[in-house]
mmCIF file of C-alpha atoms and ligand atoms in Angstrom:
data_model
loop_
_atom_site.group_PDB
_atom_site.id
_atom_site.type_symbol
_atom_site.label_atom_id
_atom_site.label_comp_id
_atom_site.label_asym_id
_atom_site.label_seq_id
_atom_site.Cartn_x
_atom_site.Cartn_y
_atom_site.Cartn_z
ATOM 1 C CA UNK O 984 14.425 -41.279 -42.219
ATOM 2 C CA UNK O 985 15.686 -44.053 -44.448
ATOM 3 C CA UNK O 986 17.185 -47.242 -43.139
ATOM 4 C CA UNK O 987 19.918 -48.494 -45.410
ATOM 5 C CA UNK O 988 21.026 -51.336 -43.158
ATOM 6 C CA UNK O 989 18.403 -54.008 -42.932
ATOM 7 C CA UNK O 990 19.848 -55.154 -39.632
ATOM 8 C CA UNK O 991 19.671 -51.701 -38.128
ATOM 9 C CA UNK O 992 17.286 -51.254 -35.224
ATOM 10 C CA UNK O 993 15.568 -47.943 -34.568
ATOM 11 C CA UNK O 994 13.165 -46.424 -32.124
ATOM 12 C CA UNK O 995 11.670 -43.028 -31.437
ATOM 13 C CA UNK O 996 11.892 -41.431 -28.022
ATOM 14 C CA UNK O 997 8.713 -39.424 -27.504
ATOM 15 C CA UNK O 998 9.942 -36.621 -25.311
ATOM 16 C CA UNK O 999 8.890 -32.990 -25.667
ATOM 17 C CA UNK O 1000 10.799 -32.980 -28.941
ATOM 18 C CA UNK O 1001 10.935 -36.577 -30.230
ATOM 19 C CA UNK O 1002 14.109 -38.071 -31.658
ATOM 20 C CA UNK O 1003 15.317 -41.351 -33.038
ATOM 21 C CA UNK O 1004 17.871 -43.780 -31.666
ATOM 22 C CA UNK O 1005 19.524 -45.923 -34.345
ATOM 23 C CA UNK O 1006 21.405 -49.068 -33.360
ATOM 24 C CA UNK O 1007 23.563 -50.995 -35.800
ATOM 25 C CA UNK O 1008 26.933 -51.615 -37.397
ATOM 26 C CA UNK O 1009 28.883 -49.039 -39.382
ATOM 27 C CA UNK O 1010 26.554 -46.159 -38.544
ATOM 28 C CA UNK O 1011 29.344 -43.605 -38.097
ATOM 29 C CA UNK O 1012 30.145 -43.962 -41.789
ATOM 30 C CA UNK O 1013 26.621 -42.714 -42.519
ATOM 31 C CA UNK O 1014 26.531 -39.972 -39.884
ATOM 32 C CA UNK O 1015 26.455 -37.252 -42.559
ATOM 33 C CA UNK O 1016 23.455 -38.721 -44.373
ATOM 34 C CA UNK O 1017 21.482 -39.055 -41.154
ATOM 35 C CA UNK O 1018 22.384 -35.537 -40.084
ATOM 36 C CA UNK O 1019 21.459 -34.150 -43.499
ATOM 37 C CA UNK O 1020 17.947 -35.521 -43.072
ATOM 38 C CA UNK O 1021 17.560 -33.406 -39.925
ATOM 39 C CA UNK O 1022 18.985 -30.086 -41.018
ATOM 40 C CA UNK O 1023 19.897 -27.804 -43.869
ATOM 41 C CA UNK O 1024 22.827 -26.458 -41.800
ATOM 42 C CA UNK O 1025 26.067 -25.757 -43.627
ATOM 43 C CA UNK O 1026 28.294 -26.538 -40.723
ATOM 44 C CA UNK O 1027 28.761 -29.249 -38.140
ATOM 45 C CA UNK O 1028 31.224 -29.262 -35.247
ATOM 46 C CA UNK O 1029 32.412 -32.643 -33.990
ATOM 47 C CA UNK O 1030 33.402 -32.540 -30.340
ATOM 48 C CA UNK O 1031 35.295 -35.504 -28.939
ATOM 49 C CA UNK O 1032 38.089 -36.506 -26.557
ATOM 50 C CA UNK O 1033 41.648 -37.657 -27.106
ATOM 51 C CA UNK O 1034 41.024 -41.429 -26.827
ATOM 52 C CA UNK O 1035 38.077 -41.514 -29.179
ATOM 53 C CA UNK O 1036 38.975 -38.846 -31.745
ATOM 54 C CA UNK O 1037 42.036 -40.671 -33.152
ATOM 55 C CA UNK O 1038 39.903 -43.787 -33.619
ATOM 56 C CA UNK O 1039 36.690 -42.422 -35.103
ATOM 57 C CA UNK O 1040 36.693 -38.659 -35.747
ATOM 58 C CA UNK O 1041 38.107 -38.963 -39.279
ATOM 59 C CA UNK O 1042 35.376 -41.362 -40.359
ATOM 60 C CA UNK O 1043 32.676 -39.096 -38.975
ATOM 61 C CA UNK O 1044 34.276 -35.990 -40.493
ATOM 62 C CA UNK O 1045 34.528 -37.578 -43.941
ATOM 63 C CA UNK O 1046 30.923 -38.692 -43.756
ATOM 64 C CA UNK O 1047 29.754 -35.183 -42.799
ATOM 65 C CA UNK O 1048 31.785 -33.631 -45.609
ATOM 66 C CA UNK O 1049 30.347 -36.070 -48.147
ATOM 67 C CA UNK O 1050 26.898 -34.931 -47.065
ATOM 68 C CA UNK O 1051 27.851 -31.306 -47.775
ATOM 69 C CA UNK O 1052 28.757 -30.077 -44.286
ATOM 70 C CA UNK O 1053 31.829 -28.063 -43.436
ATOM 71 C CA UNK O 1054 33.057 -30.084 -40.483
ATOM 72 C CA UNK O 1055 35.252 -28.744 -37.668
ATOM 73 C CA UNK O 1056 36.735 -30.867 -34.903
ATOM 74 C CA UNK O 1057 37.354 -29.928 -31.280
ATOM 75 C CA UNK O 1058 39.103 -32.441 -28.994
ATOM 76 C CA UNK O 1059 39.468 -32.261 -25.202
ATOM 77 C CA UNK O 1060 41.253 -34.655 -22.791
ATOM 78 C CA UNK O 1061 39.485 -37.943 -21.974
ATOM 79 C CA UNK O 1062 38.214 -38.892 -18.555
ATOM 80 C CA UNK O 1063 35.831 -37.792 -15.839
ATOM 81 C CA UNK O 1064 38.205 -34.998 -14.752
ATOM 82 C CA UNK O 1065 37.558 -33.183 -18.018
ATOM 83 C CA UNK O 1066 33.798 -33.129 -17.416
ATOM 84 C CA UNK O 1067 33.792 -29.622 -15.990
ATOM 85 C CA UNK O 1068 33.077 -25.955 -16.685
ATOM 86 C CA UNK O 1069 36.631 -25.313 -17.924
ATOM 87 C CA UNK O 1070 36.048 -27.723 -20.791
ATOM 88 C CA UNK O 1071 32.657 -26.158 -21.460
ATOM 89 C CA UNK O 1072 34.293 -22.706 -21.614
ATOM 90 C CA UNK O 1073 36.843 -24.048 -24.104
ATOM 91 C CA UNK O 1074 34.028 -25.468 -26.212
ATOM 92 C CA UNK O 1075 32.195 -22.107 -26.159
ATOM 93 C CA UNK O 1076 35.436 -20.359 -27.190
ATOM 94 C CA UNK O 1077 35.962 -22.773 -30.084
ATOM 95 C CA UNK O 1078 32.376 -22.302 -31.259
ATOM 96 C CA UNK O 1079 32.643 -18.504 -31.054
ATOM 97 C CA UNK O 1080 36.008 -18.411 -32.809
ATOM 98 C CA UNK O 1081 34.445 -20.415 -35.621
ATOM 99 C CA UNK O 1082 31.333 -18.211 -35.695
ATOM 100 C CA UNK O 1083 29.067 -21.172 -35.046
ATOM 101 C CA UNK O 1084 25.456 -20.019 -35.111
ATOM 102 C CA UNK O 1085 22.234 -21.464 -33.768
ATOM 103 C CA UNK O 1086 21.432 -23.031 -37.078
ATOM 104 C CA UNK O 1087 24.622 -25.130 -37.063
ATOM 105 C CA UNK O 1088 24.895 -28.575 -35.480
ATOM 106 C CA UNK O 1089 27.131 -30.099 -32.836
ATOM 107 C CA UNK O 1090 28.107 -33.755 -32.936
ATOM 108 C CA UNK O 1091 29.114 -35.372 -29.620
ATOM 109 C CA UNK O 1092 31.446 -38.287 -30.333
ATOM 110 C CA UNK O 1093 32.524 -40.341 -27.321
ATOM 111 C CA UNK O 1094 31.396 -41.926 -24.076
ATOM 112 C CA UNK O 1095 29.187 -40.461 -21.381
ATOM 113 C CA UNK O 1096 31.743 -37.811 -20.486
ATOM 114 C CA UNK O 1097 31.591 -36.354 -23.999
ATOM 115 C CA UNK O 1098 27.810 -36.736 -24.265
ATOM 116 C CA UNK O 1099 27.128 -34.999 -20.951
ATOM 117 C CA UNK O 1100 29.631 -32.182 -21.521
ATOM 118 C CA UNK O 1101 28.757 -31.496 -25.154
ATOM 119 C CA UNK O 1102 25.039 -31.779 -24.407
ATOM 120 C CA UNK O 1103 25.447 -29.132 -21.728
ATOM 121 C CA UNK O 1104 27.511 -26.863 -23.967
ATOM 122 C CA UNK O 1105 24.972 -27.297 -26.784
ATOM 123 C CA UNK O 1106 21.999 -26.518 -24.582
ATOM 124 C CA UNK O 1107 23.557 -23.300 -23.286
ATOM 125 C CA UNK O 1108 25.626 -21.918 -26.194
ATOM 126 C CA UNK O 1109 23.582 -19.060 -27.723
ATOM 127 C CA UNK O 1110 20.698 -20.355 -25.539
ATOM 128 C CA UNK O 1111 20.705 -23.639 -27.349
ATOM 129 C CA UNK O 1112 22.089 -25.166 -30.521
ATOM 130 C CA UNK O 1113 21.075 -28.597 -31.821
ATOM 131 C CA UNK O 1114 23.295 -31.616 -31.254
ATOM 132 C CA UNK O 1115 23.371 -35.266 -32.114
ATOM 133 C CA UNK O 1116 24.990 -37.890 -29.968
ATOM 134 C CA UNK O 1117 27.293 -40.657 -31.189
ATOM 135 C CA UNK O 1118 27.954 -42.668 -28.015
ATOM 136 C CA UNK O 1119 31.007 -44.920 -28.209
ATOM 137 C CA UNK O 1120 30.885 -46.875 -24.934
ATOM 138 C CA UNK O 1121 28.467 -49.650 -24.001
ATOM 139 C CA UNK O 1122 27.322 -47.550 -21.025
ATOM 140 C CA UNK O 1123 26.707 -44.410 -23.053
ATOM 141 C CA UNK O 1124 24.843 -46.354 -25.770
ATOM 142 C CA UNK O 1125 22.394 -47.878 -23.295
ATOM 143 C CA UNK O 1126 22.195 -45.134 -20.716
ATOM 144 C CA UNK O 1127 23.636 -41.633 -20.875
ATOM 145 C CA UNK O 1128 22.913 -40.879 -24.537
ATOM 146 C CA UNK O 1129 19.163 -41.302 -24.065
ATOM 147 C CA UNK O 1130 17.046 -39.256 -21.715
ATOM 148 C CA UNK O 1131 18.362 -35.739 -22.138
ATOM 149 C CA UNK O 1132 20.281 -35.233 -18.918
ATOM 150 C CA UNK O 1133 23.351 -33.150 -19.652
ATOM 151 C CA UNK O 1134 25.818 -31.720 -17.194
ATOM 152 C CA UNK O 1135 29.237 -31.341 -15.674
ATOM 153 C CA UNK O 1136 30.908 -31.934 -12.326
ATOM 154 C CA UNK O 1137 31.888 -29.177 -9.913
ATOM 155 C CA UNK O 1138 34.198 -29.177 -6.907
ATOM 156 C CA UNK O 1139 31.067 -29.731 -4.769
ATOM 157 C CA UNK O 1140 30.167 -33.008 -6.451
ATOM 158 C CA UNK O 1141 29.332 -34.857 -9.627
ATOM 159 C CA UNK O 1142 26.675 -33.779 -12.119
ATOM 160 C CA UNK O 1143 25.566 -30.850 -9.976
ATOM 161 C CA UNK O 1144 25.221 -28.422 -12.873
ATOM 162 C CA UNK O 1145 23.274 -29.352 -15.953
ATOM 163 C CA UNK O 1146 20.173 -29.131 -18.098
ATOM 164 C CA UNK O 1147 17.484 -31.328 -19.542
ATOM 165 C CA UNK O 1148 18.058 -31.173 -23.269
ATOM 166 C CA UNK O 1149 17.287 -33.954 -25.703
ATOM 167 C CA UNK O 1150 19.573 -34.621 -28.683
ATOM 168 C CA UNK O 1151 18.159 -34.506 -32.225
ATOM 169 C CA UNK O 1152 19.409 -38.030 -32.934
ATOM 170 C CA UNK O 1153 21.426 -40.799 -31.287
ATOM 171 C CA UNK O 1154 23.606 -43.099 -33.395
ATOM 172 C CA UNK O 1155 24.733 -46.234 -31.539
ATOM 173 C CA UNK O 1156 27.370 -47.787 -33.767
ATOM 174 C CA UNK O 1157 28.119 -51.197 -32.298
ATOM 175 C CA UNK O 1158 31.406 -51.434 -34.192
ATOM 176 C CA UNK O 1159 32.863 -48.657 -32.033
ATOM 177 C CA UNK O 1160 32.557 -50.912 -28.973
ATOM 178 C CA UNK O 1161 35.231 -53.232 -30.378
ATOM 179 C CA UNK O 1162 38.004 -50.897 -29.169
ATOM 180 C CA UNK O 1163 36.799 -50.679 -25.550
ATOM 181 C CA UNK O 1164 38.864 -52.246 -22.793
ATOM 182 C CA UNK O 1165 37.193 -55.113 -20.925
ATOM 183 C CA UNK O 1166 36.944 -52.885 -17.875
ATOM 184 C CA UNK O 1167 35.086 -50.084 -19.633
ATOM 185 C CA UNK O 1168 32.832 -52.620 -21.345
ATOM 186 C CA UNK O 1169 32.016 -54.237 -17.975
ATOM 187 C CA UNK O 1170 30.805 -50.863 -16.672
ATOM 188 C CA UNK O 1171 28.111 -50.962 -19.305
ATOM 189 C CA UNK O 1172 27.266 -54.554 -18.479
ATOM 190 C CA UNK O 1173 26.434 -53.541 -14.908
ATOM 191 C CA UNK O 1174 23.911 -50.982 -16.187
ATOM 192 C CA UNK O 1175 22.496 -53.519 -18.637
ATOM 193 C CA UNK O 1176 21.991 -55.962 -15.757
ATOM 194 C CA UNK O 1177 20.233 -53.145 -13.923
ATOM 195 C CA UNK O 1178 17.689 -52.744 -16.750
ATOM 196 C CA UNK O 1179 17.022 -56.478 -16.672
ATOM 197 C CA UNK O 1180 16.621 -56.475 -12.909
ATOM 198 C CA UNK O 1181 14.208 -53.542 -12.783
ATOM 199 C CA UNK O 1182 12.147 -54.277 -15.915
ATOM 200 C CA UNK O 1183 12.965 -57.366 -17.977
ATOM 201 C CA UNK O 1184 13.488 -60.811 -16.496
ATOM 202 C CA UNK O 1185 14.391 -62.342 -19.864
ATOM 203 C CA UNK O 1186 17.050 -59.679 -20.468
ATOM 204 C CA UNK O 1187 18.543 -60.431 -17.060
ATOM 205 C CA UNK O 1188 18.577 -64.146 -17.887
ATOM 206 C CA UNK O 1189 20.315 -63.463 -21.199
ATOM 207 C CA UNK O 1190 22.983 -61.263 -19.592
ATOM 208 C CA UNK O 1191 23.475 -63.497 -16.539
ATOM 209 C CA UNK O 1192 25.453 -66.075 -18.442
ATOM 210 C CA UNK O 1193 27.988 -63.383 -19.309
ATOM 211 C CA UNK O 1194 28.139 -64.391 -22.948
ATOM 212 C CA UNK O 1195 25.951 -62.019 -24.957
ATOM 213 C CA UNK O 1196 28.551 -60.644 -27.397
ATOM 214 C CA UNK O 1197 26.687 -62.117 -30.359
ATOM 215 C CA UNK O 1198 23.473 -60.409 -29.325
ATOM 216 C CA UNK O 1199 24.793 -56.951 -28.600
ATOM 217 C CA UNK O 1200 22.394 -55.107 -30.915
ATOM 218 C CA UNK O 1201 19.439 -56.834 -29.294
ATOM 219 C CA UNK O 1202 20.732 -56.145 -25.785
ATOM 220 C CA UNK O 1203 21.335 -52.454 -26.561
ATOM 221 C CA UNK O 1204 17.904 -52.149 -28.141
ATOM 222 C CA UNK O 1205 16.156 -53.673 -25.137
ATOM 223 C CA UNK O 1206 18.076 -51.514 -22.649
ATOM 224 C CA UNK O 1207 17.402 -48.314 -24.594
ATOM 225 C CA UNK O 1208 13.749 -49.297 -24.948
ATOM 226 C CA UNK O 1209 13.416 -49.613 -21.169
ATOM 227 C CA UNK O 1210 15.087 -46.259 -20.622
ATOM 228 C CA UNK O 1211 12.913 -44.746 -23.373
ATOM 229 C CA UNK O 1212 9.722 -45.901 -21.708
ATOM 230 C CA UNK O 1213 10.726 -44.621 -18.276
ATOM 231 C CA UNK O 1214 11.965 -41.287 -19.638
ATOM 232 C CA UNK O 1215 8.806 -40.780 -21.697
ATOM 233 C CA UNK O 1216 6.746 -41.093 -18.510
ATOM 234 C CA UNK O 1217 9.059 -38.866 -16.488
ATOM 235 C CA UNK O 1218 11.186 -36.650 -18.736
ATOM 236 C CA UNK O 1219 12.130 -34.262 -15.924
ATOM 237 C CA UNK O 1220 12.976 -36.823 -13.241
ATOM 238 C CA UNK O 1221 10.147 -36.266 -10.803
ATOM 239 C CA UNK O 1222 9.090 -39.870 -10.165
ATOM 240 C CA UNK O 1223 9.435 -43.083 -12.152
ATOM 241 C CA UNK O 1224 12.904 -42.209 -13.410
ATOM 242 C CA UNK O 1225 14.126 -42.842 -9.887
ATOM 243 C CA UNK O 1226 13.850 -46.598 -10.596
ATOM 244 C CA UNK O 1227 16.932 -46.210 -12.783
ATOM 245 C CA UNK O 1228 18.829 -45.609 -9.552
ATOM 246 C CA UNK O 1229 18.667 -49.274 -8.551
ATOM 247 C CA UNK O 1230 22.033 -50.119 -6.981
ATOM 248 C CA UNK O 1231 23.111 -46.489 -7.260
ATOM 249 C CA UNK O 1232 22.574 -45.304 -3.663
ATOM 250 C CA UNK O 1233 25.184 -47.751 -2.387
ATOM 251 C CA UNK O 1234 27.131 -47.496 -5.637
ATOM 252 C CA UNK O 1235 27.619 -43.745 -5.286
ATOM 253 C CA UNK O 1236 28.715 -44.233 -1.670
ATOM 254 C CA UNK O 1237 31.365 -46.746 -2.765
ATOM 255 C CA UNK O 1238 32.610 -44.557 -5.627
ATOM 256 C CA UNK O 1239 32.886 -41.588 -3.270
ATOM 257 C CA UNK O 1240 34.649 -43.487 -0.479
ATOM 258 C CA UNK O 1241 37.346 -44.516 -2.927
ATOM 259 C CA UNK O 1242 37.615 -41.059 -4.516
ATOM 260 C CA UNK O 1243 36.158 -42.305 -7.808
ATOM 261 C CA UNK O 1244 39.402 -44.172 -8.466
ATOM 262 C CA UNK O 1245 39.332 -47.783 -7.272
ATOM 263 C CA UNK O 1246 35.756 -48.623 -8.210
ATOM 264 C CA UNK O 1247 34.397 -47.445 -11.524
ATOM 265 C CA UNK O 1248 30.707 -46.522 -11.687
ATOM 266 C CA UNK O 1249 29.555 -49.852 -13.118
ATOM 267 C CA UNK O 1250 31.515 -51.912 -10.627
ATOM 268 C CA UNK O 1251 30.191 -49.850 -7.729
ATOM 269 C CA UNK O 1252 26.624 -50.130 -9.018
ATOM 270 C CA UNK O 1253 27.007 -53.907 -9.394
ATOM 271 C CA UNK O 1254 28.099 -54.214 -5.771
ATOM 272 C CA UNK O 1255 25.267 -51.849 -4.795
ATOM 273 C CA UNK O 1256 22.613 -53.941 -6.583
ATOM 274 C CA UNK O 1257 23.739 -57.129 -4.860
ATOM 275 C CA UNK O 1258 24.212 -55.654 -1.389
ATOM 276 C CA UNK O 1259 20.931 -53.725 -1.298
ATOM 277 C CA UNK O 1260 19.083 -56.828 -2.491
ATOM 278 C CA UNK O 1261 20.726 -58.914 0.227
ATOM 279 C CA UNK O 1262 19.516 -56.384 2.793
ATOM 280 C CA UNK O 1263 16.036 -56.305 1.250
ATOM 281 C CA UNK O 1264 15.863 -60.109 1.392
ATOM 282 C CA UNK O 1265 16.750 -60.089 5.053
ATOM 283 C CA UNK O 1266 14.039 -57.506 5.661
ATOM 284 C CA UNK O 1267 11.526 -59.738 3.874
ATOM 285 C CA UNK O 1268 10.998 -57.210 1.061
ATOM 286 C CA UNK O 1269 12.571 -59.232 -1.761
ATOM 287 C CA UNK O 1270 12.106 -62.997 -2.315
ATOM 288 C CA UNK O 1271 14.849 -65.236 -0.955
ATOM 289 C CA UNK O 1272 17.424 -66.315 -3.518
ATOM 290 C CA UNK O 1273 17.240 -63.108 -5.576
ATOM 291 C CA UNK O 1274 20.561 -61.746 -4.318
ATOM 292 C CA UNK O 1275 22.309 -65.037 -5.111
ATOM 293 C CA UNK O 1276 21.131 -64.770 -8.723
ATOM 294 C CA UNK O 1277 22.528 -61.240 -8.934
ATOM 295 C CA UNK O 1278 25.818 -62.388 -7.444
ATOM 296 C CA UNK O 1279 26.135 -65.192 -9.996
ATOM 297 C CA UNK O 1280 25.387 -62.794 -12.856
ATOM 298 C CA UNK O 1281 27.992 -60.293 -11.628
ATOM 299 C CA UNK O 1282 30.597 -63.051 -11.395
ATOM 300 C CA UNK O 1283 29.831 -64.288 -14.913
ATOM 301 C CA UNK O 1284 30.146 -60.731 -16.198
ATOM 302 C CA UNK O 1285 33.515 -60.148 -14.444
ATOM 303 C CA UNK O 1286 32.033 -57.671 -11.985
ATOM 304 C CA UNK O 1287 32.721 -57.604 -8.227
ATOM 305 C CA UNK O 1288 29.907 -58.167 -5.709
ATOM 306 C CA UNK O 1289 31.441 -57.162 -2.399
ATOM 307 C CA UNK O 1290 33.646 -54.594 -0.841
ATOM 308 C CA UNK O 1291 35.434 -54.283 2.476
ATOM 309 C CA UNK O 1292 33.765 -51.138 3.753
ATOM 310 C CA UNK O 1293 32.037 -50.762 7.151
ATOM 311 C CA UNK O 1294 28.254 -50.489 6.948
ATOM 312 C CA UNK O 1295 28.330 -47.302 9.039
ATOM 313 C CA UNK O 1296 30.547 -45.606 6.497
ATOM 314 C CA UNK O 1297 28.363 -46.689 3.580
ATOM 315 C CA UNK O 1298 25.291 -45.390 5.397
ATOM 316 C CA UNK O 1299 27.012 -42.109 6.216
ATOM 317 C CA UNK O 1300 27.780 -41.458 2.541
ATOM 318 C CA UNK O 1301 24.237 -42.398 1.485
ATOM 319 C CA UNK O 1302 22.725 -40.047 4.022
ATOM 320 C CA UNK O 1303 24.862 -37.191 2.784
ATOM 321 C CA UNK O 1304 23.469 -37.644 -0.697
ATOM 322 C CA UNK O 1305 22.516 -34.196 -1.963
ATOM 323 C CA UNK O 1306 19.269 -35.492 -3.439
ATOM 324 C CA UNK O 1307 17.994 -36.787 -0.087
ATOM 325 C CA UNK O 1308 15.111 -34.827 1.425
ATOM 326 C CA UNK O 1309 14.128 -34.708 5.116
ATOM 327 C CA UNK O 1310 14.316 -37.656 7.460
ATOM 328 C CA UNK O 1311 13.584 -40.386 4.943
ATOM 329 C CA UNK O 1312 15.559 -42.067 2.214
ATOM 330 C CA UNK O 1313 14.081 -43.528 -0.967
ATOM 331 C CA UNK O 1314 15.520 -46.868 -2.011
ATOM 332 C CA UNK O 1315 14.936 -48.859 -5.169
ATOM 333 C CA UNK O 1316 14.366 -52.520 -4.305
ATOM 334 C CA UNK O 1317 13.208 -55.545 -6.270
ATOM 335 C CA UNK O 1318 9.736 -57.021 -5.793
ATOM 336 C CA UNK O 1319 11.219 -59.774 -7.886
ATOM 337 C CA UNK O 1320 13.658 -59.967 -10.791
ATOM 338 C CA UNK O 1321 12.256 -57.766 -13.561
ATOM 339 C CA UNK O 1322 10.100 -55.681 -11.237
ATOM 340 C CA UNK O 1323 11.358 -52.810 -9.090
ATOM 341 C CA UNK O 1324 9.678 -50.653 -6.479
ATOM 342 C CA UNK O 1325 10.500 -47.558 -4.475
ATOM 343 C CA UNK O 1326 10.771 -48.194 -0.759
ATOM 344 C CA UNK O 1327 10.958 -45.309 1.683
ATOM 345 C CA UNK O 1328 12.922 -45.860 4.847
ATOM 346 C CA UNK O 1329 13.601 -43.715 7.918
ATOM 347 C CA UNK O 1330 17.105 -42.346 7.976
ATOM 348 C CA UNK O 1331 17.420 -43.633 11.559
ATOM 349 C CA UNK O 1332 16.676 -47.195 10.439
ATOM 350 C CA UNK O 1333 18.950 -47.255 7.411
ATOM 351 C CA UNK O 1334 22.192 -48.419 9.035
ATOM 352 C CA UNK O 1335 20.385 -51.324 10.688
ATOM 353 C CA UNK O 1336 18.661 -52.168 7.408
ATOM 354 C CA UNK O 1337 22.080 -52.535 5.791
ATOM 355 C CA UNK O 1338 23.555 -54.392 8.741
ATOM 356 C CA UNK O 1339 20.646 -56.713 9.522
HETATM 357 N N1 NAD S 634 23.343 -38.203 -18.764
HETATM 358 C C1 NAD S 634 22.997 -39.330 -18.194
HETATM 359 O O1 NAD S 634 21.816 -39.671 -18.102
HETATM 360 C C2 NAD S 634 24.068 -40.234 -17.688
HETATM 361 C C3 NAD S 634 23.758 -41.561 -17.337
HETATM 362 C C4 NAD S 634 24.795 -42.388 -16.936
HETATM 363 C C5 NAD S 634 26.094 -41.915 -16.885
HETATM 364 N N2 NAD S 634 26.356 -40.620 -17.217
HETATM 365 C C6 NAD S 634 27.720 -40.090 -17.181
HETATM 366 O O2 NAD S 634 28.483 -40.801 -18.146
HETATM 367 C C7 NAD S 634 29.852 -40.787 -17.756
HETATM 368 C C8 NAD S 634 30.408 -42.180 -17.890
HETATM 369 O O3 NAD S 634 30.322 -42.555 -19.230
HETATM 370 P P1 NAD S 634 31.294 -43.667 -19.836
HETATM 371 O O4 NAD S 634 31.264 -44.849 -18.972
HETATM 372 O O5 NAD S 634 30.959 -43.762 -21.262
HETATM 373 O O6 NAD S 634 32.732 -43.009 -19.581
HETATM 374 P P2 NAD S 634 33.789 -42.227 -20.502
HETATM 375 O O7 NAD S 634 33.139 -41.315 -21.438
HETATM 376 O O8 NAD S 634 34.773 -41.649 -19.540
HETATM 377 O O9 NAD S 634 34.488 -43.407 -21.308
HETATM 378 C C9 NAD S 634 35.189 -44.403 -20.593
HETATM 379 C C10 NAD S 634 36.591 -44.609 -21.189
HETATM 380 O O10 NAD S 634 36.470 -45.229 -22.459
HETATM 381 C C11 NAD S 634 37.178 -44.480 -23.447
HETATM 382 N N3 NAD S 634 36.450 -44.695 -24.699
HETATM 383 C C12 NAD S 634 35.237 -44.218 -25.041
HETATM 384 N N4 NAD S 634 34.830 -44.758 -26.185
HETATM 385 C C13 NAD S 634 35.810 -45.585 -26.607
HETATM 386 C C14 NAD S 634 35.962 -46.445 -27.719
HETATM 387 N N5 NAD S 634 34.988 -46.616 -28.613
HETATM 388 N N6 NAD S 634 37.107 -47.145 -27.834
HETATM 389 C C15 NAD S 634 38.091 -47.027 -26.896
HETATM 390 N N7 NAD S 634 37.983 -46.252 -25.806
HETATM 391 C C16 NAD S 634 36.856 -45.542 -25.666
HETATM 392 C C17 NAD S 634 37.213 -43.083 -22.919
HETATM 393 O O11 NAD S 634 38.286 -42.358 -23.451
HETATM 394 C C18 NAD S 634 37.358 -43.318 -21.419
HETATM 395 O O12 NAD S 634 38.712 -43.540 -21.119
HETATM 396 C C19 NAD S 634 29.888 -40.250 -16.344
HETATM 397 O O13 NAD S 634 30.345 -38.925 -16.367
HETATM 398 C C20 NAD S 634 28.445 -40.298 -15.891
HETATM 399 O O14 NAD S 634 28.130 -39.304 -14.952
HETATM 400 C C21 NAD S 634 25.364 -39.785 -17.617
HETATM 401 ZN ZN1 ZN S 635 24.610 -45.523 -13.495
#
């Protein structure tokens, strides 16, 4: 694949079927050229949501048409509430009405909600049609667009139905991040801090100051590279991938307690990373002073570090986690900044561990 932008960064994710992640400015204007290098398909269907489509769908559509594709556009409502089977059914209907075949291509244009939903629709429509991902949030560029987890929410919980299905290509166009609200951007920052904390001390140091806007391409590259490495070792989430859950056990509990409204995912994960590290310090599992460094980083990045929620309630939510097996709970803790480990704890001891 050619690289027209000398500042563009690229890497290959070596999963079952390898694919490239391109990171740079103005990439959506070249989406058609990149797609053309992957396929001789006649048709591409852009699937997006109603915040993102008015901003970027035209540019992508024009680029696809210049590369010889007939491009259709399907738009669904934005937000986590649209990440469900109803939306998937509407996508199937659109694809069938337009006689989309297995040799055509889908283009997911939007944040993690679009990527997860379209990825799921693509992996199941006609038993699988290829898709590329154009993530437009900081979080989706560094996290959800890479790794091949697709899925939707059900009334029983989030992400309970899904597939493992890798995209053919991921285009991270940094320019699209300029239209994000500070709040949505901060959600991504929390996940970026997570990568630094579990794998890359220097990345954590860079992000801690809260002023990395000028180095966004580098930050995205380093985050994706960490996810790439972990996913390559554990494509189907049977071991190492669990490290990516640092801060998430408590984070999910907080999100759930507040009905996924008050605390966005990133904010909840930020609080989770700090609070679990405080507990781990008290238990002598993480060096003293680590939690304070996390707290300072969260503050500098406009993320909260605490919440007024009784420990018993937090523990109760964590123990109801559908992924928990038997009488133990796996936690991700820090050996030190840049180095994470999995620590198994008895369910009976968990509340005291948090309270200690
Ligand atoms: N598959 C995975 O491995 C994985 C990993 C992490 C998260 N996720 C999923 O990702 C989702 C969260 O993703 P998200 O944080 O990107 O949320 P999102 O897709 O809901 O986007 C957040 C908000 O930003 C808006 N938006 C998106 N791009 C924009 C842009 N360029 N300019 C202006 N506004 C824009 C959206 O309309 C939305 O209101 C969750 O559903 C989560 O479960 C999946
Ligand atoms: Zn997360």
